[in-house]
Amino acid sequence: MSRPHQYHQPNAPDSPGGDDADSDIELNLDELGPNCRNDADESEGSSLWGPGSSDGRIPLRNLRASRIRGLDIQREDGGYQTGDSEDFLHDRPGDGDPDGLEDSAPLLKTSNGPTSGRGSPNQRLRRPSFRFARLFSSAPNETPPLSAEAQDNSSTGASRNITIGQYPPPRFPPNAVSNAKYTAWSFLPRTLYNEFSFFFNMYFLLVALSQLIPPLRIGYVSTYVVPLMFVLFITLGKEAFDDVARRRRDAEANKEAYTVLRLQDPTKVTKRNKKENRAAKARSESAPSGTASSYPSRLDVIEEEEEILGHIGKPSRFGIEVDELSIRSRDIKVGDVVKLSKDQRVPADLVILKSSSAESGLAVPSARHNESKLSDTPNNQADFTPQHQGPVSASAKSRTEESSKQGTSSTEAGGSGEAFLRTDQLDGETDWKLRLASPLTQWLDPREFARLRIVAGRPSRKVNEFVGTIEYMAREGAPHSGTAQQGQGEKALSAPLTIENTAWANTVLASNCTVLAVVVYTGAQTRQAMSTSPPRSKTGLLDCEINDLTKILCALTLTLSIVLVALEGFGNREEMKWYVAITRFLILFSTIIPISLRVNLDMGKSVYAWCIERDRGIPDTVVRTSTIPEELGRIEYLLSDKTGTLTQNEMELKKIHVGTVSYANEAMDEVSSYIRQAFMTGRTEDVLQSSSLITPSSSYNTPAAGTQTTRTRREIGSRVRDLVLALALCHNVTPTSEEGDGQRFTTYQASSPDEIAIVRWTEQVGLRLVHRDRRSITLQSVETSHIVVRVRILEVFPFTSESKRMGIILQFLQGEGSVDSLADDAGEIWFYQKGADTVMTSIVAANDWLDEETANMAREGFRTLVIGRRRLSPRQYQDFSSRYKEASLSLQARDARMAGVVKEHLESNLELLGVTGVEDKLQKDVKPSLELLRNAGIKIWMLTGDKVETARCVAVSAKLVSRTQYIHTITKLTPDTPAASALDALSLLRSKPDSTALLIDGDSLSYFLNHHRWEFISIAVLLPAVIACRCSPTQKADIAYLIRQFTKKRVACIGDGGNDVSMIQAADVGVGIVGKEGRQASLAADFSITTFHHLTKLLVWHGRNSYKRSAKLAQFIIHRGLIISVCQTIYSIAAHYEPNALYRDWLLVGYATVYTMAPVFSLVLDKDVDEGVASLYPELYKELTNGQSLSYRTFFVWVAVSIYQGSIIQGLSQILVGSVDSPQMVSVSFTVLVINELIMVACEIVTWHRIMLASLLGTVTIYVGSVPFLGGYFDLAYVWSWAFAWRVAAISAISLVPPYGVKILRRTLKPPSYRKVQGI
């Protein structure tokens, strides 16, 4: 039994008090000899052994046996060799899970003071590795393992240590995507449990087992066993087929190729260790279990350690070789260095080491390059000179803050280690995320990665949190950033790691750069996987309803059996006991619960899946769970993601308003003419001359002047120019140049797609952004290709969800010279700001049109931005700058003080330039699709990880919320919010639930789910629409589960990203859309489609048909079983209550199979309306949600019909033939039974299909052709007589005409809805 995880403190400074983590196994210096005594007053940098040791070796032979422990020996290549102690630990049973070894060390703590324990340059034996420091420790005061919740909430809990390029790689979960429900071992137990959890399957199992008892045996055992086995075979086969298909799809995703850098050390030490590891493994396998030879002896370990020490300090001949390998996604392991490029999906959770722009490239030295370089290096040491010469920022955090505030050019983006990620597939947010390489690793040569060690926190589901440390064993003289721990010959540099240094699995690299990143979490331990619920087996509501009906039938069977025995008397039977008679009657009446019901329903589901996948109207639709297609016809709640599901996440500026006039659509051409005219500069040879540059104070150029019309046009043109100039400058967008199809083109990178849309629009109207870095912005006229605006960036105030605005201070260049040489007072200084109308209204100067226009744009579903500006004098800017810098140095309330300075000096009486309306492009036909679904009685919830304002705009533009509905917003509720205040917010919804939509953010939703769960859900389910913003994947799944639990209604969830997988799996029906960046949602869903509007056909057409067909099929099969049971009852009564079979052996089996199965099963092709009518009248779908097609009322109607027809068929057969038990009576009764069933099928068909007709005619032919072979049951001579024919015709007419007549009368008096819309 493996030991629990052991937590310890790695690389902690030595404690003079002896309170060290290794106190239980401290070295006894007296045992090591006089040369090994370590004085308490050793000087800084001393080694473990005293200066008296001339050769620097520790006499390991004097160690006690308990001193066997892992030693991290630093190799010449900069990595660490653990020696055979690691192999010893891996081979030794009972010493803990290997995963636990790598996952049990807390974060590295760095020390600014001197550290002991490092040897001289020629003595590279490091102190015992923190990876094994407490592996054999048994200290009584050891901290117990944390609970799962505590570990998830702790940022400094148990951690893992990762040595890059480590051999062998640490044992962690494989990096494989798995949506399979079963394993080879769990398939049979789980599927059999699911099958026999249904009552009628358990019922038939008991019936089949009863035939093993001789007194209860009726006919052949195979009559009862074979149908049960057939049912199980069909059902298990479908489950196996679906699961194999899932595994195949997973295999395709896991085969995606990635480039990995493998760091190899070709030294003799490494080769020898590999060889010895293989030999040790062979010894372990060949030795008998439990013998001493299974493990290396203490002497062997000591000898190997001394041999390793002999190689320490000897220079490596070849150094580290870096090879680029293309491997599958599933083969990526923790510690691998992955190379990513633009638009590539991140395969695992990574820590970014290095980032370089695609233009500059990221050179990875090959092994041959290593050799040539090493040959020219003195002492055969690799010259790892950083590409960047000069100091590097010492703080990753300060660098991150600066990067988040200011954009960078493409060159600097690569050089500074920046990269943008699209995370909408992970957290649903549309804004790109800026990620940074650690300054400790950005300038490293990839060959130096072998000297890196990462301590990462325990795997967690929190996608916005990460705490870790990176340590680099630098060579002397190498300039690097980080906290240094000085030793002799090398430096231990360390730096913190935060969320800004990570790239989580299932995100996409958006920027045009190449990234090198190390894998820290794989497979089930990635953030995306831990936020995903495990797949569950889904059971349809129809199956549950039929299961309940079979319980009623079983009770009816038991009651009937007891009544028949009681009528004769419990004590009047001599040949058998009364309880045996009851059991035999139960077996005889087992056909009331037809075992073929599950077979027919499961086969019907396969037909529905086949029809869905081959529908040309919804191409590429895939049915991944073929057991629940009927659920598509019972949906009452639809939970939808926003990004990629309802929207394309492609922004487009559609409208601007400049105070007196607005422009949209074709009117944008007039804006282009204004800009072309305003930036028509003189065509000088030097475009940087002052005459060529435009500033906000430059006069607007017009071809003529002097008239009122011209003055009006000049005023409007000037306002348009100022607005477009502000939009072209006030942003955080970086242009990059890319090459595709042999042509170079410019793309834009930014954290928000809104900003990219605005910059693209300014280019379309004539003002192009051609350059941006941390210091300057350059604009170009599209018409003349001349540089028209150059500015220096003085300050940037980035957009945040709290401030809801973004600002920038710029200084305009008016003459020659570079930005750096521009004097502080040499150009105009302007402050530009844009933001949401809710905050900008109080910042801009008073006006009479802003509120009205923003309201108009909001009603159109546009995302509005208000733009303003203010000119600053040099003195004003200097006053602001000094105050702002002073506030930035505050240790307390820094952000609030900085915001206060900005508000005081800048954010007042801004000149209002205009308003923009940006549209998030919707998916095709989203508006009519949502309207159709609402008319079908489906309540729609939109759950998104995006911002509140964004969600509101999309809800309005997509018509999720109609114009007549009021949007009630609940935000910013915290655990400290009083309960009365929160409940008051809900009470407003109770007054008008039908005309009010709810908009709630993630924090408020979490508050209600934790404190007022039932109060919230009881009101929310009554609303026509609910929009939840900033939802985590877990919250989405919780909402789906809560609606199912509270309403007992069917819930469907649809999404396209990995953050939607939990929600999809928690729903009754999960629908996945094949996204642009991944197929995680599609692979995990029950149904996969390519676009949202396909959902309407999937529900209102295929879902409706599947449910109605299955309901009719189930009731018809129950009718078929009931009618033969009624015949058996009439026969038993006439035979003096004897429990003998009326139809035996083949007649019983043939009736449920070859004689009736094909016509009855052909009902799965029936349809009451055409597809066009179903889409035109979605109210037809609404009727199904009440379960009218299969209810207790319809069930008892079929029971009454079965009792009537069974009584007529058997009673009249016995009367007209004049015999109770004779072949003549059996032949008449059975023939009428078959004919009655076939005609009943024909009467139930609404729309005939050629297969239906063929099945009916074929079944009649089969029955007639089989009669000559039924001599053992029928009187064949009597069958071919007229007496047989007229009796069969008369009995059939009496059993069929009355039920059909009642049906026609009812249809005439109260026609069903489908006949109304057809005009019949």
PDB file of C-alpha atoms in Angstrom, residues 1171-1260:
ATOM      1  CA  GLU A1171     -41.045  19.579 -42.479  1.00  0.00           C
ATOM      2  CA  GLY A1172     -42.225  22.938 -43.755  1.00  0.00           C
ATOM      3  CA  VAL A1173     -45.392  22.807 -41.662  1.00  0.00           C
ATOM      4  CA  ALA A1174     -43.419  21.834 -38.536  1.00  0.00           C
ATOM      5  CA  SER A1175     -41.150  24.860 -38.991  1.00  0.00           C
ATOM      6  CA  LEU A1176     -44.022  27.180 -39.874  1.00  0.00           C
ATOM      7  CA  TYR A1177     -46.015  26.191 -36.801  1.00  0.00           C
ATOM      8  CA  PRO A1178     -43.515  25.648 -33.967  1.00  0.00           C
ATOM      9  CA  GLU A1179     -46.478  25.537 -31.590  1.00  0.00           C
ATOM     10  CA  LEU A1180     -46.839  21.896 -32.663  1.00  0.00           C
ATOM     11  CA  TYR A1181     -43.601  21.256 -30.769  1.00  0.00           C
ATOM     12  CA  LYS A1182     -44.953  22.941 -27.671  1.00  0.00           C
ATOM     13  CA  GLU A1183     -47.677  20.297 -27.367  1.00  0.00           C
ATOM     14  CA  LEU A1184     -45.080  17.575 -26.914  1.00  0.00           C
ATOM     15  CA  THR A1185     -43.553  19.108 -23.796  1.00  0.00           C
ATOM     16  CA  ASN A1186     -46.668  18.125 -21.858  1.00  0.00           C
ATOM     17  CA  GLY A1187     -46.145  14.473 -22.779  1.00  0.00           C
ATOM     18  CA  GLN A1188     -49.510  14.152 -24.505  1.00  0.00           C
ATOM     19  CA  SER A1189     -48.262  11.550 -26.972  1.00  0.00           C
ATOM     20  CA  LEU A1190     -47.515   9.104 -24.152  1.00  0.00           C
ATOM     21  CA  SER A1191     -49.441   9.678 -20.950  1.00  0.00           C
ATOM     22  CA  TYR A1192     -51.516   7.721 -18.504  1.00  0.00           C
ATOM     23  CA  ARG A1193     -54.626   8.704 -20.436  1.00  0.00           C
ATOM     24  CA  THR A1194     -53.347   7.378 -23.765  1.00  0.00           C
ATOM     25  CA  PHE A1195     -51.961   4.312 -22.017  1.00  0.00           C
ATOM     26  CA  PHE A1196     -55.296   3.330 -20.480  1.00  0.00           C
ATOM     27  CA  VAL A1197     -57.046   4.005 -23.792  1.00  0.00           C
ATOM     28  CA  TRP A1198     -54.803   1.386 -25.396  1.00  0.00           C
ATOM     29  CA  VAL A1199     -55.387  -0.950 -22.447  1.00  0.00           C
ATOM     30  CA  ALA A1200     -59.159  -0.650 -22.986  1.00  0.00           C
ATOM     31  CA  VAL A1201     -58.781  -1.320 -26.699  1.00  0.00           C
ATOM     32  CA  SER A1202     -56.606  -4.347 -25.972  1.00  0.00           C
ATOM     33  CA  ILE A1203     -59.089  -5.787 -23.467  1.00  0.00           C
ATOM     34  CA  TYR A1204     -61.961  -5.315 -25.900  1.00  0.00           C
ATOM     35  CA  GLN A1205     -60.176  -6.819 -28.897  1.00  0.00           C
ATOM     36  CA  GLY A1206     -58.639  -9.698 -26.933  1.00  0.00           C
ATOM     37  CA  SER A1207     -61.978 -10.619 -25.391  1.00  0.00           C
ATOM     38  CA  ILE A1208     -63.718 -10.524 -28.777  1.00  0.00           C
ATOM     39  CA  ILE A1209     -61.040 -12.535 -30.561  1.00  0.00           C
ATOM     40  CA  GLN A1210     -60.710 -15.325 -28.004  1.00  0.00           C
ATOM     41  CA  GLY A1211     -64.333 -15.373 -26.857  1.00  0.00           C
ATOM     42  CA  LEU A1212     -65.842 -15.492 -30.343  1.00  0.00           C
ATOM     43  CA  SER A1213     -63.242 -18.007 -31.500  1.00  0.00           C
ATOM     44  CA  GLN A1214     -64.245 -20.413 -28.730  1.00  0.00           C
ATOM     45  CA  ILE A1215     -67.970 -19.760 -29.328  1.00  0.00           C
ATOM     46  CA  LEU A1216     -67.974 -19.986 -33.131  1.00  0.00           C
ATOM     47  CA  VAL A1217     -65.683 -23.010 -33.287  1.00  0.00           C
ATOM     48  CA  GLY A1218     -67.471 -24.619 -30.385  1.00  0.00           C
ATOM     49  CA  SER A1219     -64.346 -25.765 -28.641  1.00  0.00           C
ATOM     50  CA  VAL A1220     -62.171 -24.459 -25.864  1.00  0.00           C
ATOM     51  CA  ASP A1221     -58.979 -26.375 -26.543  1.00  0.00           C
ATOM     52  CA  SER A1222     -58.666 -27.664 -30.095  1.00  0.00           C
ATOM     53  CA  PRO A1223     -56.416 -27.054 -33.106  1.00  0.00           C
ATOM     54  CA  GLN A1224     -59.367 -25.528 -34.972  1.00  0.00           C
ATOM     55  CA  MET A1225     -59.929 -22.922 -32.272  1.00  0.00           C
ATOM     56  CA  VAL A1226     -56.199 -22.122 -32.032  1.00  0.00           C
ATOM     57  CA  SER A1227     -55.930 -21.692 -35.800  1.00  0.00           C
ATOM     58  CA  VAL A1228     -58.905 -19.277 -35.914  1.00  0.00           C
ATOM     59  CA  SER A1229     -57.841 -17.347 -32.823  1.00  0.00           C
ATOM     60  CA  PHE A1230     -54.197 -16.941 -33.833  1.00  0.00           C
ATOM     61  CA  THR A1231     -55.018 -15.983 -37.430  1.00  0.00           C
ATOM     62  CA  VAL A1232     -57.472 -13.305 -36.321  1.00  0.00           C
ATOM     63  CA  LEU A1233     -54.870 -12.068 -33.821  1.00  0.00           C
ATOM     64  CA  VAL A1234     -52.277 -11.574 -36.580  1.00  0.00           C
ATOM     65  CA  ILE A1235     -54.756  -9.965 -39.000  1.00  0.00           C
ATOM     66  CA  ASN A1236     -56.066  -7.653 -36.287  1.00  0.00           C
ATOM     67  CA  GLU A1237     -52.559  -6.426 -35.524  1.00  0.00           C
ATOM     68  CA  LEU A1238     -51.670  -5.768 -39.148  1.00  0.00           C
ATOM     69  CA  ILE A1239     -54.877  -3.832 -39.824  1.00  0.00           C
ATOM     70  CA  MET A1240     -54.407  -1.816 -36.631  1.00  0.00           C
ATOM     71  CA  VAL A1241     -50.971  -0.780 -37.878  1.00  0.00           C
ATOM     72  CA  ALA A1242     -52.470   0.324 -41.193  1.00  0.00           C
ATOM     73  CA  CYS A1243     -55.104   2.380 -39.381  1.00  0.00           C
ATOM     74  CA  GLU A1244     -52.486   4.205 -37.286  1.00  0.00           C
ATOM     75  CA  ILE A1245     -50.317   5.300 -40.234  1.00  0.00           C
ATOM     76  CA  VAL A1246     -50.731   8.973 -41.182  1.00  0.00           C
ATOM     77  CA  THR A1247     -48.249   9.230 -44.057  1.00  0.00           C
ATOM     78  CA  TRP A1248     -47.578   6.087 -46.006  1.00  0.00           C
ATOM     79  CA  HIS A1249     -44.055   5.074 -46.943  1.00  0.00           C
ATOM     80  CA  ARG A1250     -43.112   2.421 -49.430  1.00  0.00           C
ATOM     81  CA  ILE A1251     -41.321   0.471 -46.732  1.00  0.00           C
ATOM     82  CA  MET A1252     -44.519   0.385 -44.685  1.00  0.00           C
ATOM     83  CA  LEU A1253     -46.473  -1.088 -47.558  1.00  0.00           C
ATOM     84  CA  ALA A1254     -43.742  -3.594 -48.293  1.00  0.00           C
ATOM     85  CA  SER A1255     -43.582  -4.700 -44.667  1.00  0.00           C
ATOM     86  CA  LEU A1256     -47.334  -5.290 -44.505  1.00  0.00           C
ATOM     87  CA  LEU A1257     -47.523  -7.241 -47.727  1.00  0.00           C
ATOM     88  CA  GLY A1258     -44.372  -9.140 -46.893  1.00  0.00           C
ATOM     89  CA  THR A1259     -45.637 -10.126 -43.444  1.00  0.00           C
ATOM     90  CA  VAL A1260     -48.938 -11.400 -44.913  1.00  0.00           C
TER      91      VAL A1260
END
